[in-house]
Amino acid sequence: MAGKKNRKKPEVVKKTDFWENLEPGKRHLFALIFLFILPVLLFHASIIGGKQYMGHDVIQWRAGAESLMQHQEQYEETAHWASNMFSGMPATTISHPPQVKNLDNTILSYLQFIYPAAEMWILLGGAYLMFILMGVKTLPAVFGAIIIGFSTYIPIIIGAGHNAKFLAYIYIPWLYSGYFLLTRNRVNSWIALFIFALALTLHLRAYHPQVTYFFLFPLGTLFVYDLIQAARSREIKPFVLHTGYLVAASAIAVLITIQLYWSTLEYSSFSMRGGSELAGTGGLSRDYAFAWSQGWGELLTLLIPGAYGGSELYWGPKSFTSGPHYAGTLAFLFFVIGAVKSNHALKWVFLGPGIATLLFSLGEHFGALNNLMFSYFPLFDKFRVPEMWLMVTVFCFGVVAVFGLDWLMGQIKSSQKTKEWRTPVFIASGLALIAIFAGFQLLSFEKPGERQNIAQQIAVQNNVPADDPRVSQAVSRIMQTQLIPEREELAHGDTLRFAILFFIGVGILFAIATKKLPLSAGTIALCLILAYDLISVDSRYLSERSLIDQNLTRENVIEQNERRIDRYIQDNIMHEEGWPYRVVPFLDNPFNNAIPSYFYPSAGGYSGAKLGYYQDLIDQAFVSQDRGLNIGVISMLNVKYITVIQPLGMPGLETVYEGTEGFVLENSLVMPKAFFVDSIQVLNTQQEVLQQISSGFVPSAVAYVADDLNAEVRPDTTAYIRVTEYNANQISLDIYREESGFLVLGEIWYPPGWKATLNGDEIQVMRTNYVLRGFEIPPGHHTLEMVLEPVWYKTGNTLALVGTVLLFGLGIFGFIIQFRQKGQKNRLRENPEE
């Protein structure tokens, strides 16, 4: 008995988790290595395959920037006026001046040969750090970084060439990281200040105001949350101190980027985003702004990417789309868990903005909210494509999903035998079943109005009425045998895929909970499944057409598309005085294509922010209601050539080139760069001016203004004008008249920065014929000069230099303090008596 009493119970050997046994530094290292390998898998063609991404928008930008680059090369100065698009426009609408050196135009520019690898590493590293600073464990941080870095919209914008949007996005997690470092006292304040200021600087230098504006919603929510917490805890002083640091960092970032945003502020009231004089609006038109609104049913693509057909097979309410904002099957699972159960302090800071931006993305399909926001919320009416709000939604919901995974890991890991984690898993499973049912049973696979459009095409091709029964039968046959089966196959395949991945994820959770699978191994498996899921879907929407040989330049790509018709125009476009005429390239979608402007100046182009009054001219006066093409308007714009599929047969237009690509028409009525008019009419408003030039307008006979004149205009047969200088920043004219006259310059009116002098004395530039510049000219021999010197350029450059010195001086100072503090701590450990 005594022996029994003294017998020791065998020690219970506790199984250890291999991941938890690693030192924290090694866990972070392995996590980052894994994250940095993933972009290589998705973008292998550009990173190791000798290819590069050159999407549509990159090519359009390069074509539009041609006149700016030519000026830089010829005059060795920055061009401030682009003469090759939309008959002339401020250069900053196309390409900003060279910026003061920073990390983006030094280190990243040297790594362009592996684009977008370096940028993806910045994004993933920032996202991982952001989650760690939120107090999230290592593996959930990896999970969240995958969502933020590989949600399908990111590779879509990379493939499409939306580089500014992508570059602005990659610094968002770093903004959060800098914010948390500043406000949660993780490092010394100087380093935190430097990191936040640098992240904000690089984000603003990427220059995509829409991304900045959209992410102000969740960032602002975080700031308001901290303010409320400070007020509740009566710790206002630390909050005020942190706010001061944030303001200081923001001031430095604004100093460095002031050129960009000063020029934008200057231009905004003239841009189409600043409104239309004709419509009397102060922003974008509602219809234009709400184009590309996400449909209610289309929100299913957040879970089932192919539910609405993807790109070529797309059948949703938008005109077209490149692909969905797919966030990953397991992201949905853990988002539901996080939304229902997570007790993380910041859950609602992200969940609230995520829900709000989801509703904003619906645009015209949720007018009760979005019409109100459009009418009253500051700057809401300056941006278009509501679907883009989902970029913020996925980011915010991704954070909530990480909170869900982190919470669940804590629940399963805890020694308490609680089954609380099962409830949100069952809720998520129920919602998943609803999504699966919708994917299989509730989709029509027909685009709104699609049958009518096809019927119209068939009717025109066969010269029969659209209501002919045979047309209806043909439409039904096309829909049932061609379009619907492909769409249905994709949607059903992705629905089944969603179901399999979702319930594999649920199975892994139960395996972990029942100790059949170690917690870390199971979490790693979840990260691998998420990465596979997103990367496999992402690869569908990376357009192969955007991939070209690594050795080709943008110029090479554009010049490969040069045609004989383009060469003909190039050979004949120049006036003997050294300035070029313009072209209306109807052959090439003139007002939504910048490629022609690479070869010759165009009255069209490609821009989402063209001058508002030029857009009015396009909408109201380029084509006359009673006479077709408005020869008067194109003549005053110095348009000598028009490219068309078929000759127009209008007076004044002569076919001068005929080829397989199309025809070139020469406008014999074209006006020179500068010309005198026989008379001038003063009207009350610019709307009346536009109305007058919209029909029956003869630009040589009369000019229209809405300003008072100082002298009477008289005809003068002895008058002459000679253009002596014509470039992006200066126009000079040699003028002679014996009578007072009025000169019209075939350049677009834009007051900021332009200064006009007559014989050295400044004179007024009058807005003429709605879009052009006009001048009152007294008798005599004169030199008229126009010089463009934007006030923001030199001043902004000086301020940017000051801000850059402050930024990096701050960083150096912060790291010096950090090393000194670390040295003092080490000495204290070694010599406690000190």
PDB file of N, CA and C in Angstrom, residues 595-672:
ATOM      1  N   ILE A 595      -3.927  57.639 -79.128  1.00  0.00           N
ATOM      2  CA  ILE A 595      -2.896  57.133 -80.034  1.00  0.00           C
ATOM      3  C   ILE A 595      -2.648  58.066 -81.221  1.00  0.00           C
ATOM      4  N   PRO A 596      -3.686  58.578 -81.894  1.00  0.00           N
ATOM      5  CA  PRO A 596      -3.406  59.500 -83.015  1.00  0.00           C
ATOM      6  C   PRO A 596      -2.575  60.715 -82.593  1.00  0.00           C
ATOM      7  N   SER A 597      -2.746  61.176 -81.351  1.00  0.00           N
ATOM      8  CA  SER A 597      -2.033  62.382 -80.906  1.00  0.00           C
ATOM      9  C   SER A 597      -0.541  62.135 -80.721  1.00  0.00           C
ATOM     10  N   TYR A 598      -0.114  60.885 -80.792  1.00  0.00           N
ATOM     11  CA  TYR A 598       1.323  60.589 -80.787  1.00  0.00           C
ATOM     12  C   TYR A 598       1.947  60.986 -82.120  1.00  0.00           C
ATOM     13  N   PHE A 599       1.172  60.857 -83.198  1.00  0.00           N
ATOM     14  CA  PHE A 599       1.692  61.086 -84.541  1.00  0.00           C
ATOM     15  C   PHE A 599       1.449  62.509 -85.032  1.00  0.00           C
ATOM     16  N   TYR A 600       0.382  63.146 -84.555  1.00  0.00           N
ATOM     17  CA  TYR A 600       0.060  64.504 -85.010  1.00  0.00           C
ATOM     18  C   TYR A 600      -0.939  65.116 -84.018  1.00  0.00           C
ATOM     19  N   PRO A 601      -0.996  66.459 -83.948  1.00  0.00           N
ATOM     20  CA  PRO A 601      -1.932  67.102 -83.019  1.00  0.00           C
ATOM     21  C   PRO A 601      -3.374  66.741 -83.348  1.00  0.00           C
ATOM     22  N   SER A 602      -4.127  66.432 -82.312  1.00  0.00           N
ATOM     23  CA  SER A 602      -5.504  65.968 -82.498  1.00  0.00           C
ATOM     24  C   SER A 602      -6.478  66.919 -81.811  1.00  0.00           C
ATOM     25  N   ALA A 603      -7.643  67.047 -82.395  1.00  0.00           N
ATOM     26  CA  ALA A 603      -8.724  67.779 -81.730  1.00  0.00           C
ATOM     27  C   ALA A 603      -9.427  66.886 -80.720  1.00  0.00           C
ATOM     28  N   GLY A 604      -9.043  65.604 -80.688  1.00  0.00           N
ATOM     29  CA  GLY A 604      -9.572  64.662 -79.713  1.00  0.00           C
ATOM     30  C   GLY A 604      -8.469  64.194 -78.791  1.00  0.00           C
ATOM     31  N   GLY A 605      -8.646  63.014 -78.223  1.00  0.00           N
ATOM     32  CA  GLY A 605      -7.651  62.471 -77.308  1.00  0.00           C
ATOM     33  C   GLY A 605      -8.284  61.528 -76.318  1.00  0.00           C
ATOM     34  N   TYR A 606      -7.599  61.343 -75.181  1.00  0.00           N
ATOM     35  CA  TYR A 606      -8.073  60.410 -74.148  1.00  0.00           C
ATOM     36  C   TYR A 606      -7.800  61.034 -72.788  1.00  0.00           C
ATOM     37  N   SER A 607      -8.852  61.380 -72.065  1.00  0.00           N
ATOM     38  CA  SER A 607      -8.692  61.970 -70.738  1.00  0.00           C
ATOM     39  C   SER A 607     -10.013  61.906 -70.000  1.00  0.00           C
ATOM     40  N   GLY A 608      -9.939  61.586 -68.722  1.00  0.00           N
ATOM     41  CA  GLY A 608     -11.136  61.607 -67.878  1.00  0.00           C
ATOM     42  C   GLY A 608     -11.313  62.947 -67.198  1.00  0.00           C
ATOM     43  N   ALA A 609     -10.424  63.907 -67.511  1.00  0.00           N
ATOM     44  CA  ALA A 609     -10.499  65.216 -66.854  1.00  0.00           C
ATOM     45  C   ALA A 609     -10.174  66.313 -67.849  1.00  0.00           C
ATOM     46  N   LYS A 610     -10.760  66.226 -69.034  1.00  0.00           N
ATOM     47  CA  LYS A 610     -10.514  67.278 -70.031  1.00  0.00           C
ATOM     48  C   LYS A 610     -11.199  68.566 -69.594  1.00  0.00           C
ATOM     49  N   LEU A 611     -10.894  69.655 -70.260  1.00  0.00           N
ATOM     50  CA  LEU A 611     -11.516  70.927 -69.941  1.00  0.00           C
ATOM     51  C   LEU A 611     -13.038  70.835 -70.104  1.00  0.00           C
ATOM     52  N   GLY A 612     -13.765  71.350 -69.124  1.00  0.00           N
ATOM     53  CA  GLY A 612     -15.213  71.221 -69.143  1.00  0.00           C
ATOM     54  C   GLY A 612     -15.853  71.902 -70.331  1.00  0.00           C
ATOM     55  N   TYR A 613     -15.359  73.090 -70.695  1.00  0.00           N
ATOM     56  CA  TYR A 613     -15.973  73.804 -71.812  1.00  0.00           C
ATOM     57  C   TYR A 613     -15.583  73.189 -73.149  1.00  0.00           C
ATOM     58  N   TYR A 614     -14.455  72.475 -73.204  1.00  0.00           N
ATOM     59  CA  TYR A 614     -14.141  71.751 -74.435  1.00  0.00           C
ATOM     60  C   TYR A 614     -15.082  70.551 -74.595  1.00  0.00           C
ATOM     61  N   GLN A 615     -15.399  69.916 -73.472  1.00  0.00           N
ATOM     62  CA  GLN A 615     -16.377  68.824 -73.525  1.00  0.00           C
ATOM     63  C   GLN A 615     -17.735  69.351 -73.984  1.00  0.00           C
ATOM     64  N   ASP A 616     -18.112  70.542 -73.514  1.00  0.00           N
ATOM     65  CA  ASP A 616     -19.358  71.159 -73.991  1.00  0.00           C
ATOM     66  C   ASP A 616     -19.306  71.355 -75.502  1.00  0.00           C
ATOM     67  N   LEU A 617     -18.159  71.803 -76.001  1.00  0.00           N
ATOM     68  CA  LEU A 617     -17.994  72.017 -77.447  1.00  0.00           C
ATOM     69  C   LEU A 617     -18.185  70.706 -78.200  1.00  0.00           C
ATOM     70  N   ILE A 618     -17.584  69.636 -77.685  1.00  0.00           N
ATOM     71  CA  ILE A 618     -17.732  68.317 -78.312  1.00  0.00           C
ATOM     72  C   ILE A 618     -19.200  67.887 -78.316  1.00  0.00           C
ATOM     73  N   ASP A 619     -19.847  68.072 -77.168  1.00  0.00           N
ATOM     74  CA  ASP A 619     -21.232  67.612 -77.026  1.00  0.00           C
ATOM     75  C   ASP A 619     -22.216  68.415 -77.866  1.00  0.00           C
ATOM     76  N   GLN A 620     -21.955  69.734 -78.014  1.00  0.00           N
ATOM     77  CA  GLN A 620     -22.969  70.611 -78.588  1.00  0.00           C
ATOM     78  C   GLN A 620     -22.637  71.171 -79.966  1.00  0.00           C
ATOM     79  N   ALA A 621     -21.354  71.286 -80.296  1.00  0.00           N
ATOM     80  CA  ALA A 621     -21.023  72.072 -81.486  1.00  0.00           C
ATOM     81  C   ALA A 621     -20.171  71.361 -82.524  1.00  0.00           C
ATOM     82  N   PHE A 622     -19.560  70.226 -82.205  1.00  0.00           N
ATOM     83  CA  PHE A 622     -18.750  69.554 -83.213  1.00  0.00           C
ATOM     84  C   PHE A 622     -19.614  69.058 -84.368  1.00  0.00           C
ATOM     85  N   VAL A 623     -20.768  68.618 -84.018  1.00  0.00           N
ATOM     86  CA  VAL A 623     -21.710  68.149 -85.044  1.00  0.00           C
ATOM     87  C   VAL A 623     -22.939  69.035 -84.987  1.00  0.00           C
ATOM     88  N   SER A 624     -23.205  69.744 -86.086  1.00  0.00           N
ATOM     89  CA  SER A 624     -24.349  70.642 -86.159  1.00  0.00           C
ATOM     90  C   SER A 624     -25.616  69.833 -86.408  1.00  0.00           C
ATOM     91  N   GLN A 625     -26.690  70.236 -85.765  1.00  0.00           N
ATOM     92  CA  GLN A 625     -27.944  69.488 -85.878  1.00  0.00           C
ATOM     93  C   GLN A 625     -28.494  69.482 -87.299  1.00  0.00           C
ATOM     94  N   ASP A 626     -28.296  70.580 -88.041  1.00  0.00           N
ATOM     95  CA  ASP A 626     -28.895  70.661 -89.363  1.00  0.00           C
ATOM     96  C   ASP A 626     -27.922  70.406 -90.505  1.00  0.00           C
ATOM     97  N   ARG A 627     -26.596  70.470 -90.235  1.00  0.00           N
ATOM     98  CA  ARG A 627     -25.647  70.331 -91.330  1.00  0.00           C
ATOM     99  C   ARG A 627     -24.617  69.224 -91.123  1.00  0.00           C
ATOM    100  N   GLY A 628     -24.754  68.445 -90.083  1.00  0.00           N
ATOM    101  CA  GLY A 628     -23.769  67.395 -89.828  1.00  0.00           C
ATOM    102  C   GLY A 628     -22.513  67.959 -89.192  1.00  0.00           C
ATOM    103  N   LEU A 629     -21.360  67.540 -89.666  1.00  0.00           N
ATOM    104  CA  LEU A 629     -20.092  68.008 -89.109  1.00  0.00           C
ATOM    105  C   LEU A 629     -20.003  69.528 -89.207  1.00  0.00           C
ATOM    106  N   ASN A 630     -19.690  70.167 -88.092  1.00  0.00           N
ATOM    107  CA  ASN A 630     -19.645  71.631 -88.040  1.00  0.00           C
ATOM    108  C   ASN A 630     -18.298  72.121 -88.575  1.00  0.00           C
ATOM    109  N   ILE A 631     -18.250  72.461 -89.855  1.00  0.00           N
ATOM    110  CA  ILE A 631     -17.006  72.876 -90.500  1.00  0.00           C
ATOM    111  C   ILE A 631     -16.468  74.162 -89.869  1.00  0.00           C
ATOM    112  N   GLY A 632     -17.352  75.053 -89.442  1.00  0.00           N
ATOM    113  CA  GLY A 632     -16.907  76.297 -88.831  1.00  0.00           C
ATOM    114  C   GLY A 632     -16.098  76.062 -87.569  1.00  0.00           C
ATOM    115  N   VAL A 633     -16.572  75.164 -86.721  1.00  0.00           N
ATOM    116  CA  VAL A 633     -15.876  74.879 -85.468  1.00  0.00           C
ATOM    117  C   VAL A 633     -14.538  74.189 -85.714  1.00  0.00           C
ATOM    118  N   ILE A 634     -14.536  73.176 -86.573  1.00  0.00           N
ATOM    119  CA  ILE A 634     -13.265  72.496 -86.788  1.00  0.00           C
ATOM    120  C   ILE A 634     -12.276  73.398 -87.533  1.00  0.00           C
ATOM    121  N   SER A 635     -12.774  74.323 -88.323  1.00  0.00           N
ATOM    122  CA  SER A 635     -11.890  75.251 -89.032  1.00  0.00           C
ATOM    123  C   SER A 635     -11.229  76.223 -88.058  1.00  0.00           C
ATOM    124  N   MET A 636     -11.991  76.722 -87.071  1.00  0.00           N
ATOM    125  CA  MET A 636     -11.406  77.672 -86.113  1.00  0.00           C
ATOM    126  C   MET A 636     -10.387  76.971 -85.202  1.00  0.00           C
ATOM    127  N   LEU A 637     -10.503  75.636 -85.083  1.00  0.00           N
ATOM    128  CA  LEU A 637      -9.549  74.866 -84.285  1.00  0.00           C
ATOM    129  C   LEU A 637      -8.319  74.453 -85.094  1.00  0.00           C
ATOM    130  N   ASN A 638      -8.141  74.996 -86.281  1.00  0.00           N
ATOM    131  CA  ASN A 638      -7.010  74.690 -87.167  1.00  0.00           C
ATOM    132  C   ASN A 638      -6.998  73.241 -87.616  1.00  0.00           C
ATOM    133  N   VAL A 639      -8.174  72.626 -87.738  1.00  0.00           N
ATOM    134  CA  VAL A 639      -8.259  71.246 -88.207  1.00  0.00           C
ATOM    135  C   VAL A 639      -8.181  71.228 -89.728  1.00  0.00           C
ATOM    136  N   LYS A 640      -7.095  70.693 -90.241  1.00  0.00           N
ATOM    137  CA  LYS A 640      -6.908  70.619 -91.688  1.00  0.00           C
ATOM    138  C   LYS A 640      -7.322  69.257 -92.243  1.00  0.00           C
ATOM    139  N   TYR A 641      -7.139  68.208 -91.430  1.00  0.00           N
ATOM    140  CA  TYR A 641      -7.419  66.858 -91.930  1.00  0.00           C
ATOM    141  C   TYR A 641      -8.425  66.141 -91.033  1.00  0.00           C
ATOM    142  N   ILE A 642      -9.220  65.295 -91.666  1.00  0.00           N
ATOM    143  CA  ILE A 642     -10.189  64.453 -90.971  1.00  0.00           C
ATOM    144  C   ILE A 642     -10.027  63.039 -91.510  1.00  0.00           C
ATOM    145  N   THR A 643      -9.868  62.068 -90.628  1.00  0.00           N
ATOM    146  CA  THR A 643      -9.787  60.675 -91.082  1.00  0.00           C
ATOM    147  C   THR A 643     -11.157  60.030 -90.900  1.00  0.00           C
ATOM    148  N   VAL A 644     -11.613  59.314 -91.919  1.00  0.00           N
ATOM    149  CA  VAL A 644     -12.952  58.724 -91.924  1.00  0.00           C
ATOM    150  C   VAL A 644     -12.929  57.366 -92.620  1.00  0.00           C
ATOM    151  N   ILE A 645     -13.978  56.598 -92.363  1.00  0.00           N
ATOM    152  CA  ILE A 645     -14.124  55.314 -93.053  1.00  0.00           C
ATOM    153  C   ILE A 645     -14.601  55.530 -94.483  1.00  0.00           C
ATOM    154  N   GLN A 646     -15.513  56.489 -94.658  1.00  0.00           N
ATOM    155  CA  GLN A 646     -16.048  56.825 -95.971  1.00  0.00           C
ATOM    156  C   GLN A 646     -16.076  58.345 -96.134  1.00  0.00           C
ATOM    157  N   PRO A 647     -15.818  58.880 -97.345  1.00  0.00           N
ATOM    158  CA  PRO A 647     -15.883  60.328 -97.568  1.00  0.00           C
ATOM    159  C   PRO A 647     -17.245  60.890 -97.176  1.00  0.00           C
ATOM    160  N   LEU A 648     -17.251  62.128 -96.662  1.00  0.00           N
ATOM    161  CA  LEU A 648     -18.487  62.734 -96.178  1.00  0.00           C
ATOM    162  C   LEU A 648     -19.244  63.486 -97.262  1.00  0.00           C
ATOM    163  N   GLY A 649     -18.540  63.938 -98.300  1.00  0.00           N
ATOM    164  CA  GLY A 649     -19.206  64.650 -99.378  1.00  0.00           C
ATOM    165  C   GLY A 649     -19.770  65.988 -98.949  1.00  0.00           C
ATOM    166  N   MET A 650     -19.053  66.717 -98.094  1.00  0.00           N
ATOM    167  CA  MET A 650     -19.506  68.026 -97.638  1.00  0.00           C
ATOM    168  C   MET A 650     -18.698  69.123 -98.310  1.00  0.00           C
ATOM    169  N   PRO A 651     -19.282  70.288 -98.542  1.00  0.00           N
ATOM    170  CA  PRO A 651     -18.541  71.408 -99.147  1.00  0.00           C
ATOM    171  C   PRO A 651     -17.321  71.768 -98.291  1.00  0.00           C
ATOM    172  N   GLY A 652     -16.212  71.975 -98.937  1.00  0.00           N
ATOM    173  CA  GLY A 652     -14.990  72.339 -98.234  1.00  0.00           C
ATOM    174  C   GLY A 652     -14.120  71.161 -97.863  1.00  0.00           C
ATOM    175  N   LEU A 653     -14.623  69.941 -98.001  1.00  0.00           N
ATOM    176  CA  LEU A 653     -13.856  68.745 -97.669  1.00  0.00           C
ATOM    177  C   LEU A 653     -13.511  67.980 -98.937  1.00  0.00           C
ATOM    178  N   GLU A 654     -12.232  67.771 -99.145  1.00  0.00           N
ATOM    179  CA  GLU A 654     -11.765  67.083-100.344  1.00  0.00           C
ATOM    180  C   GLU A 654     -10.955  65.844 -99.949  1.00  0.00           C
ATOM    181  N   THR A 655     -11.231  64.716-100.599  1.00  0.00           N
ATOM    182  CA  THR A 655     -10.475  63.502-100.336  1.00  0.00           C
ATOM    183  C   THR A 655      -9.068  63.630-100.922  1.00  0.00           C
ATOM    184  N   VAL A 656      -8.058  63.534-100.051  1.00  0.00           N
ATOM    185  CA  VAL A 656      -6.672  63.676-100.505  1.00  0.00           C
ATOM    186  C   VAL A 656      -5.866  62.391-100.309  1.00  0.00           C
ATOM    187  N   TYR A 657      -6.461  61.428 -99.605  1.00  0.00           N
ATOM    188  CA  TYR A 657      -5.778  60.142 -99.419  1.00  0.00           C
ATOM    189  C   TYR A 657      -6.830  59.052 -99.307  1.00  0.00           C
ATOM    190  N   GLU A 658      -6.570  57.941 -99.992  1.00  0.00           N
ATOM    191  CA  GLU A 658      -7.454  56.789 -99.929  1.00  0.00           C
ATOM    192  C   GLU A 658      -6.598  55.548 -99.777  1.00  0.00           C
ATOM    193  N   GLY A 659      -6.883  54.760 -98.738  1.00  0.00           N
ATOM    194  CA  GLY A 659      -6.128  53.540 -98.504  1.00  0.00           C
ATOM    195  C   GLY A 659      -6.981  52.489 -97.842  1.00  0.00           C
ATOM    196  N   THR A 660      -6.392  51.344 -97.568  1.00  0.00           N
ATOM    197  CA  THR A 660      -7.150  50.258 -96.941  1.00  0.00           C
ATOM    198  C   THR A 660      -7.595  50.628 -95.537  1.00  0.00           C
ATOM    199  N   GLU A 661      -6.850  51.560 -94.872  1.00  0.00           N
ATOM    200  CA  GLU A 661      -7.218  51.949 -93.500  1.00  0.00           C
ATOM    201  C   GLU A 661      -8.392  52.903 -93.480  1.00  0.00           C
ATOM    202  N   GLY A 662      -8.556  53.699 -94.562  1.00  0.00           N
ATOM    203  CA  GLY A 662      -9.621  54.686 -94.596  1.00  0.00           C
ATOM    204  C   GLY A 662      -9.255  55.848 -95.505  1.00  0.00           C
ATOM    205  N   PHE A 663      -9.935  56.977 -95.286  1.00  0.00           N
ATOM    206  CA  PHE A 663      -9.754  58.148 -96.124  1.00  0.00           C
ATOM    207  C   PHE A 663      -9.266  59.323 -95.285  1.00  0.00           C
ATOM    208  N   VAL A 664      -8.515  60.218 -95.940  1.00  0.00           N
ATOM    209  CA  VAL A 664      -8.152  61.495 -95.331  1.00  0.00           C
ATOM    210  C   VAL A 664      -8.845  62.586 -96.117  1.00  0.00           C
ATOM    211  N   LEU A 665      -9.618  63.416 -95.404  1.00  0.00           N
ATOM    212  CA  LEU A 665     -10.285  64.558 -96.016  1.00  0.00           C
ATOM    213  C   LEU A 665      -9.533  65.820 -95.630  1.00  0.00           C
ATOM    214  N   GLU A 666      -9.287  66.693 -96.616  1.00  0.00           N
ATOM    215  CA  GLU A 666      -8.628  67.961 -96.335  1.00  0.00           C
ATOM    216  C   GLU A 666      -9.673  69.061 -96.261  1.00  0.00           C
ATOM    217  N   ASN A 667      -9.566  69.865 -95.213  1.00  0.00           N
ATOM    218  CA  ASN A 667     -10.495  70.969 -95.005  1.00  0.00           C
ATOM    219  C   ASN A 667      -9.922  72.226 -95.652  1.00  0.00           C
ATOM    220  N   SER A 668     -10.475  72.633 -96.781  1.00  0.00           N
ATOM    221  CA  SER A 668      -9.964  73.805 -97.494  1.00  0.00           C
ATOM    222  C   SER A 668     -10.346  75.117 -96.804  1.00  0.00           C
ATOM    223  N   LEU A 669     -11.252  75.046 -95.826  1.00  0.00           N
ATOM    224  CA  LEU A 669     -11.697  76.238 -95.110  1.00  0.00           C
ATOM    225  C   LEU A 669     -10.949  76.442 -93.795  1.00  0.00           C
ATOM    226  N   VAL A 670      -9.953  75.624 -93.540  1.00  0.00           N
ATOM    227  CA  VAL A 670      -9.227  75.695 -92.277  1.00  0.00           C
ATOM    228  C   VAL A 670      -8.638  77.075 -92.055  1.00  0.00           C
ATOM    229  N   MET A 671      -8.741  77.577 -90.837  1.00  0.00           N
ATOM    230  CA  MET A 671      -8.189  78.873 -90.481  1.00  0.00           C
ATOM    231  C   MET A 671      -6.732  78.711 -90.030  1.00  0.00           C
ATOM    232  N   PRO A 672      -5.910  79.743 -90.227  1.00  0.00           N
ATOM    233  CA  PRO A 672      -4.528  79.668 -89.743  1.00  0.00           C
ATOM    234  C   PRO A 672      -4.480  79.726 -88.216  1.00  0.00           C
TER     235      PRO A 672
END
